[in-house]
XYZ file of N, CA and C in Angstrom:
552
model
N 0.849 -1.184 0.000
C 0.000 0.000 0.000
C 0.888 1.238 0.000
N 0.752 2.104 -0.985
C 1.617 3.268 -1.085
C 1.448 4.281 0.035
N 0.230 4.478 0.536
C 0.032 5.473 1.591
C -0.791 4.872 2.710
N -0.555 5.359 3.886
C -1.344 4.975 5.047
C -1.869 6.242 5.684
N -3.109 6.210 6.156
C -3.664 7.378 6.821
C -3.234 7.371 8.278
N -3.297 8.538 8.897
C -2.973 8.650 10.318
C -4.009 7.870 11.125
N -3.652 7.561 12.353
C -4.598 6.870 13.230
C -5.846 7.726 13.371
N -6.997 7.101 13.204
C -8.244 7.849 13.246
C -8.665 8.120 14.682
N -9.463 9.176 14.851
C -9.992 9.488 16.177
C -11.410 8.954 16.341
N -12.123 8.809 15.220
C -13.472 8.251 15.248
C -13.846 7.842 13.826
N -15.047 7.309 13.649
C -15.469 6.819 12.337
C -15.483 7.919 11.283
N -15.999 9.075 11.623
C -16.081 10.194 10.680
C -14.681 10.607 10.225
N -13.761 10.691 11.166
C -12.375 11.032 10.855
C -11.748 9.968 9.952
N -12.032 8.709 10.233
C -11.487 7.624 9.412
C -12.000 7.719 7.976
N -13.294 7.919 7.806
C -13.864 8.010 6.458
C -13.258 9.189 5.686
N -13.182 10.345 6.325
C -12.618 11.523 5.656
C -11.127 11.344 5.370
N -10.401 10.678 6.264
C -8.968 10.440 6.048
C -8.726 9.500 4.877
N -9.513 8.443 4.781
C -9.344 7.522 3.658
C -9.732 8.181 2.335
N -10.758 9.007 2.351
C -11.130 9.735 1.141
C -10.007 10.683 0.727
N -9.429 11.383 1.679
C -8.338 12.310 1.367
C -7.103 11.570 0.853
N -6.812 10.404 1.386
C -5.674 9.616 0.899
C -5.853 9.259 -0.570
N -7.070 8.920 -0.954
C -7.334 8.576 -2.360
C -7.266 9.814 -3.246
N -7.768 10.942 -2.738
C -7.639 12.181 -3.503
C -6.170 12.511 -3.716
N -5.354 12.291 -2.686
C -3.919 12.570 -2.786
C -3.271 11.775 -3.898
N -3.695 10.540 -4.079
C -3.149 9.703 -5.150
C -3.464 10.296 -6.513
N -4.625 10.893 -6.658
C -4.997 11.516 -7.926
C -4.213 12.808 -8.130
N -4.072 13.603 -7.087
C -3.337 14.873 -7.183
C -1.846 14.667 -7.417
N -1.306 13.570 -6.932
C 0.129 13.337 -6.932
C 0.724 13.165 -8.327
N -0.082 13.134 -9.335
C 0.400 12.827 -10.677
C 1.524 13.749 -11.140
N 1.507 15.033 -10.803
C 2.599 15.938 -11.153
C 2.860 16.058 -12.640
N 1.832 16.184 -13.421
C 1.963 16.205 -14.874
C 1.917 17.624 -15.429
N 2.353 17.769 -16.659
C 2.157 19.016 -17.385
C 0.714 19.029 -17.893
N 0.258 20.175 -18.366
C -1.096 20.239 -18.923
C -1.240 19.301 -20.120
N -0.209 19.233 -20.936
C -0.256 18.347 -22.104
C -0.389 16.884 -21.662
N 0.428 16.478 -20.690
C 0.348 15.110 -20.185
C -1.001 14.847 -19.514
N -1.536 15.857 -18.810
C -2.806 15.696 -18.111
C -3.961 15.449 -19.075
N -3.801 15.840 -20.328
C -4.835 15.614 -21.341
C -4.577 14.366 -22.179
N -3.437 13.730 -21.994
C -3.078 12.560 -22.797
C -3.895 11.341 -22.373
N -4.189 10.500 -23.355
C -4.922 9.249 -23.104
C -4.103 8.084 -23.674
N -3.004 7.712 -22.991
C -2.086 6.712 -23.529
C -2.510 5.262 -23.322
N -3.607 5.048 -22.622
C -4.048 3.669 -22.377
C -5.319 3.398 -23.178
N -5.896 2.249 -22.978
C -7.120 1.887 -23.696
C -8.291 2.777 -23.299
N -8.209 3.407 -22.153
C -9.268 4.273 -21.660
C -9.300 5.599 -22.416
N -10.466 6.173 -22.519
C -10.613 7.496 -23.121
C -10.336 8.599 -22.112
N -10.142 8.238 -20.831
C -9.952 9.243 -19.795
C -8.478 9.563 -19.570
N -8.222 10.836 -19.402
C -6.894 11.331 -19.058
C -6.869 11.615 -17.556
N -5.696 11.922 -17.022
C -5.616 12.282 -15.602
C -6.419 13.556 -15.352
N -6.306 14.534 -16.239
C -7.095 15.756 -16.087
C -8.584 15.467 -16.115
N -8.995 14.594 -17.016
C -10.399 14.207 -17.099
C -10.866 13.466 -15.855
N -9.998 12.631 -15.300
C -10.338 11.909 -14.077
C -10.529 12.882 -12.912
N -9.645 13.868 -12.809
C -9.770 14.860 -11.731
C -11.073 15.635 -11.887
N -11.360 16.040 -13.108
C -12.596 16.790 -13.353
C -13.824 15.921 -13.038
N -13.798 14.673 -13.454
C -14.899 13.747 -13.170
C -15.072 13.551 -11.666
N -13.979 13.291 -10.956
C -14.066 13.072 -9.516
C -14.564 14.313 -8.785
N -14.177 15.479 -9.255
C -14.662 16.725 -8.661
C -16.179 16.814 -8.805
N -16.664 16.544 -10.011
C -18.108 16.608 -10.256
C -18.860 15.552 -9.458
N -18.311 14.344 -9.390
C -18.958 13.269 -8.637
C -19.064 13.652 -7.167
N -17.965 14.111 -6.576
C -17.977 14.460 -5.156
C -18.912 15.642 -4.892
N -18.849 16.659 -5.738
C -19.735 17.810 -5.563
C -21.198 17.360 -5.604
N -21.528 16.531 -6.572
C -22.916 16.116 -6.706
C -23.374 15.188 -5.583
N -22.539 14.251 -5.166
C -22.923 13.381 -4.057
C -23.163 14.178 -2.783
N -22.217 15.061 -2.453
C -22.275 15.730 -1.151
C -23.067 17.033 -1.212
N -22.670 17.936 -2.093
C -23.293 19.259 -2.079
C -24.699 19.278 -2.678
N -24.908 18.535 -3.753
C -26.232 18.524 -4.380
C -27.141 17.518 -3.677
N -26.703 16.255 -3.611
C -27.560 15.209 -3.072
C -27.772 15.339 -1.562
N -26.711 15.565 -0.811
C -26.844 15.595 0.638
C -27.177 16.996 1.165
N -26.477 18.024 0.691
C -26.656 19.378 1.227
C -27.797 20.136 0.555
N -28.287 19.628 -0.567
C -29.422 20.261 -1.225
C -29.089 21.480 -2.070
N -27.817 21.669 -2.391
C -27.449 22.787 -3.260
C -27.805 22.459 -4.705
N -27.815 23.480 -5.532
C -28.050 23.309 -6.961
C -26.709 23.313 -7.668
N -26.528 22.423 -8.613
C -25.309 22.402 -9.421
C -25.339 23.621 -10.335
N -24.354 24.538 -10.200
C -24.373 25.739 -11.030
C -24.061 25.460 -12.499
N -23.451 24.346 -12.787
C -23.098 23.978 -14.167
C -23.497 22.537 -14.462
N -24.788 22.245 -14.434
C -25.180 20.851 -14.678
C -24.860 20.448 -16.114
N -24.448 19.210 -16.294
C -24.128 18.770 -17.655
C -25.387 18.700 -18.515
N -25.186 18.963 -19.777
C -26.272 18.833 -20.746
C -25.849 17.789 -21.766
N -26.743 17.445 -22.638
C -26.408 16.487 -23.686
C -25.266 17.009 -24.554
N -25.248 18.317 -24.774
C -24.215 18.920 -25.634
C -22.834 18.950 -24.982
N -22.773 19.135 -23.667
C -21.457 19.263 -23.019
C -21.120 18.103 -22.090
N -21.850 17.010 -22.166
C -21.627 15.856 -21.282
C -20.170 15.404 -21.287
N -19.564 15.263 -22.470
C -18.187 14.764 -22.568
C -17.179 15.724 -21.931
N -17.524 17.002 -21.841
C -16.615 17.978 -21.227
C -16.414 17.732 -19.739
N -17.260 16.916 -19.128
C -17.099 16.565 -17.718
C -16.007 15.530 -17.505
N -15.437 15.023 -18.591
C -14.433 13.961 -18.526
C -13.128 14.351 -19.218
N -12.928 15.647 -19.449
C -11.691 16.121 -20.080
C -11.516 17.597 -19.772
N -10.261 18.017 -19.833
C -9.990 19.444 -19.712
C -10.276 20.066 -21.071
N -11.037 21.137 -21.088
C -11.378 21.805 -22.338
C -10.507 23.049 -22.488
N -10.584 23.666 -23.645
C -9.784 24.861 -23.935
C -9.958 25.871 -22.805
N -8.835 26.350 -22.305
C -8.845 27.332 -21.223
C -8.731 26.725 -19.835
N -8.919 25.417 -19.694
C -8.790 24.776 -18.398
C -7.389 24.182 -18.258
N -6.807 24.353 -17.088
C -5.477 23.788 -16.824
C -5.589 22.717 -15.744
N -4.564 21.892 -15.671
C -4.511 20.884 -14.613
C -4.530 21.567 -13.245
N -3.769 22.650 -13.099
C -3.722 23.362 -11.814
C -5.110 23.868 -11.427
N -5.861 24.389 -12.399
C -7.223 24.859 -12.119
C -8.124 23.703 -11.692
N -8.023 22.580 -12.394
C -8.849 21.420 -12.064
C -8.504 20.898 -10.673
N -7.211 20.859 -10.342
C -6.805 20.393 -9.014
C -7.278 21.355 -7.925
N -7.219 22.650 -8.196
C -7.682 23.625 -7.208
C -9.180 23.477 -6.967
N -9.945 23.278 -8.014
C -11.391 23.074 -7.862
C -11.664 21.797 -7.061
N -10.895 20.752 -7.313
C -11.045 19.502 -6.564
C -10.756 19.735 -5.079
N -9.732 20.532 -4.792
C -9.406 20.850 -3.394
C -10.529 21.650 -2.729
N -11.134 22.575 -3.473
C -12.254 23.358 -2.934
C -13.433 22.446 -2.600
N -13.753 21.556 -3.514
C -14.861 20.628 -3.281
C -14.539 19.724 -2.094
N -13.291 19.297 -1.977
C -12.886 18.458 -0.844
C -13.084 19.198 0.474
N -12.726 20.474 0.513
C -12.902 21.273 1.733
C -14.390 21.422 2.065
N -15.224 21.613 1.037
C -16.668 21.705 1.253
C -17.215 20.384 1.784
N -16.721 19.277 1.251
C -17.147 17.955 1.720
C -16.793 17.784 3.183
N -15.546 18.095 3.521
C -15.105 17.931 4.907
C -15.955 18.766 5.855
N -16.203 20.027 5.509
C -17.009 20.899 6.372
C -18.424 20.341 6.535
N -19.016 19.886 5.440
C -20.378 19.352 5.514
C -20.425 18.098 6.386
N -19.498 17.183 6.157
C -19.499 15.920 6.907
C -19.220 16.175 8.388
N -18.307 17.084 8.690
C -18.022 17.404 10.097
C -19.241 17.994 10.803
N -20.088 18.692 10.047
C -21.269 19.331 10.644
C -22.468 18.389 10.778
N -22.413 17.211 10.168
C -23.534 16.276 10.268
C -23.748 15.849 11.719
N -24.999 15.803 12.173
C -25.242 15.337 13.539
C -24.786 13.894 13.743
N -25.014 13.048 12.741
C -24.508 11.682 12.791
C -24.496 11.099 11.380
N -23.778 10.007 11.224
C -23.617 9.393 9.909
C -24.774 8.476 9.529
N -25.745 8.333 10.420
C -26.912 7.515 10.133
C -28.012 8.300 9.416
N -27.813 9.598 9.244
C -28.802 10.417 8.547
C -29.014 9.859 7.143
N -30.273 9.745 6.737
C -30.623 9.116 5.464
C -30.865 10.167 4.380
N -30.500 9.776 3.148
C -30.664 10.648 1.986
C -31.230 9.842 0.833
N -32.139 10.484 0.085
C -32.616 9.875 -1.148
C -31.482 9.937 -2.158
N -31.415 8.952 -3.013
C -30.387 8.922 -4.046
C -30.953 9.498 -5.335
N -30.083 9.965 -6.205
C -30.562 10.469 -7.504
C -31.299 9.355 -8.252
N -32.211 9.762 -9.078
C -32.950 8.788 -9.888
C -32.097 8.382 -11.080
N -31.655 7.144 -11.067
C -30.846 6.583 -12.156
C -30.936 5.070 -12.050
N -30.828 4.366 -13.171
C -30.958 2.911 -13.137
C -29.902 2.203 -12.289
N -28.772 2.837 -12.044
C -27.693 2.193 -11.294
C -27.763 2.483 -9.797
N -28.713 3.301 -9.335
C -28.871 3.573 -7.913
C -30.096 2.838 -7.371
N -30.005 2.356 -6.122
C -31.188 1.752 -5.512
C -32.257 2.833 -5.253
N -33.496 2.403 -5.161
C -34.598 3.340 -4.919
C -34.703 3.764 -3.456
N -34.131 2.982 -2.563
C -34.246 3.271 -1.135
C -33.184 4.287 -0.699
N -33.516 5.110 0.289
C -32.530 6.058 0.821
C -31.316 5.326 1.397
N -30.213 6.026 1.467
C -28.977 5.490 2.034
C -28.427 6.484 3.057
N -27.639 5.968 3.996
C -27.079 6.804 5.061
C -25.904 7.633 4.546
N -25.569 8.665 5.302
C -24.388 9.467 4.992
C -23.149 8.569 4.970
N -23.088 7.609 5.863
C -21.972 6.653 5.914
C -21.861 5.896 4.596
N -22.982 5.389 4.088
C -22.995 4.646 2.820
C -22.518 5.542 1.680
N -22.981 6.779 1.664
C -22.581 7.715 0.608
C -21.085 7.985 0.679
N -20.543 8.190 1.871
C -19.097 8.417 2.003
C -18.298 7.187 1.574
N -18.748 6.010 1.949
C -18.049 4.796 1.523
C -18.112 4.639 0.004
N -19.235 4.987 -0.593
C -19.367 4.935 -2.047
C -18.422 5.939 -2.703
N -18.300 7.113 -2.108
C -17.388 8.136 -2.632
C -15.934 7.681 -2.511
N -15.586 7.044 -1.410
C -14.229 6.493 -1.252
C -13.981 5.434 -2.325
N -14.950 4.562 -2.539
C -14.814 3.507 -3.546
C -14.599 4.106 -4.939
N -15.401 5.077 -5.308
C -15.291 5.713 -6.629
C -13.936 6.410 -6.783
N -13.520 7.118 -5.756
C -12.250 7.837 -5.809
C -11.081 6.866 -5.891
N -11.124 5.794 -5.116
C -10.047 4.793 -5.145
C -9.953 4.123 -6.510
N -11.092 3.807 -7.087
C -11.095 3.173 -8.416
C -10.420 4.087 -9.438
N -10.750 5.360 -9.398
C -10.160 6.284 -10.361
C -8.729 6.689 -9.990
N -8.364 6.594 -8.720
C -6.964 6.841 -8.341
C -6.081 5.765 -8.966
N -6.536 4.524 -8.952
C -5.799 3.448 -9.619
C -5.735 3.666 -11.116
N -6.823 4.126 -11.668
C -6.882 4.443 -13.099
C -5.854 5.535 -13.422
N -5.803 6.580 -12.586
C -4.830 7.675 -12.781
C -3.400 7.146 -12.665
N -3.163 6.199 -11.751
C -1.823 5.601 -11.623
C -1.397 4.926 -12.926
N -2.301 4.189 -13.535
C -1.976 3.489 -14.781
C -1.670 4.492 -15.897
N -2.505 5.511 -16.022
C -2.279 6.519 -17.056
C -0.950 7.224 -16.803
N -0.721 7.615 -15.564
C 0.512 8.323 -15.201
C 1.743 7.454 -15.505
N 1.721 6.213 -15.083
C 2.866 5.331 -15.295
C 3.086 5.067 -16.781
N 2.026 5.004 -17.552
C 2.150 4.810 -18.998
C 2.825 6.020 -19.645
N 2.557 7.208 -19.121
C 3.134 8.433 -19.699
C 4.643 8.536 -19.484
N 5.099 8.285 -18.250
C 6.530 8.494 -18.003
C 7.186 7.447 -17.109
N 6.474 6.384 -16.807
C 7.067 5.298 -16.041
C 7.100 5.502 -14.537
N 6.679 6.653 -14.044
C 6.714 6.911 -12.604
C 5.648 6.085 -11.897
N 6.045 5.418 -10.818
C 5.103 4.619 -10.033
C 4.624 5.421 -8.829
N 3.566 4.943 -8.196
C 3.034 5.614 -7.018
C 4.095 5.730 -5.930
N 4.877 4.685 -5.719
C 5.912 4.727 -4.683
C 6.953 5.801 -4.993
N 7.350 5.905 -6.248
C 8.324 6.930 -6.635
C 7.758 8.332 -6.447
N 6.498 8.519 -6.791
C 5.877 9.831 -6.637
C 5.755 10.225 -5.170
N 5.435 9.262 -4.318
C 5.350 9.525 -2.881
C 6.724 9.882 -2.332
N 7.748 9.136 -2.736
C 9.109 9.426 -2.286
C 9.530 10.821 -2.720
N 9.234 11.171 -3.964
C 9.580 12.500 -4.479
C 8.832 13.587 -3.713
N 7.529 13.378 -3.509
C 6.700 14.358 -2.808
C 7.192 14.580 -1.378
N 7.623 13.517 -0.714
C 8.062 13.617 0.676
C 9.534 13.975 0.810
N 10.270 13.966 -0.310
C 11.698 14.257 -0.258
C 12.514 13.130 0.344
N 11.978 11.921 0.303
C 12.642 10.749 0.870
C 13.443 10.033 -0.212
N 14.705 9.784 0.065
C 15.535 9.038 -0.884
C 15.229 7.555 -0.745
N 14.890 6.935 -1.852
C 14.609 5.503 -1.873
C 15.295 4.917 -3.090
N 16.609 4.721 -3.011
C 17.365 4.289 -4.185
C 16.895 2.964 -4.767
N 16.315 2.097 -3.963
C 15.837 0.806 -4.477
C 14.652 0.974 -5.414
N 14.012 2.184 -5.399
C 12.894 2.432 -6.286
C 13.333 2.994 -7.628
N 14.551 3.490 -7.676
C 15.018 4.111 -8.927
C 15.225 3.072 -10.006
N 14.924 3.452 -11.206
C 15.081 2.569 -12.348
C 16.560 2.226 -12.533
N 16.870 0.975 -12.655
C 18.273 0.539 -12.767
C 18.623 0.075 -14.175
N 17.808 0.437 -15.175
C 18.083 0.012 -16.561
C 19.400 0.571 -17.075
């Protein structure tokens, strides 16, 4: 496991810590804007597109579905694909900053919840159950979605320049790990 979260103080802290660890894996890519838009694998998604998608997913799960806010930029049939890629004028840094803002909003909302057993109706879609789910279930679902795409981002990132998650963590922390360096 490339990263470990700090010891949790309670269930809410544990859920938020694991979600943040997965977000960190997505942010850690350290790519240029050109690389962030590249799709070097079989997937149509780039790292930039994954960040944008995860931002929208988290915003909609927490701020729209749970907090009752309105999405200021809901996708339409015409711009649906733009939710999965950086478009002209968008940079990786901008997408990462927006993801950080949404993460801060999520943390504030979850910290303010009276308890994690509070129930919420889910959006109407064929892939969601019709019955309400708890805040805990929604957070676990968000962790699952983020982790799945963090792995996806790792594959895209490694395909672009060969950097592995362990190498990126070592670089980010300033830790020398010569056994991780390529010996070709």
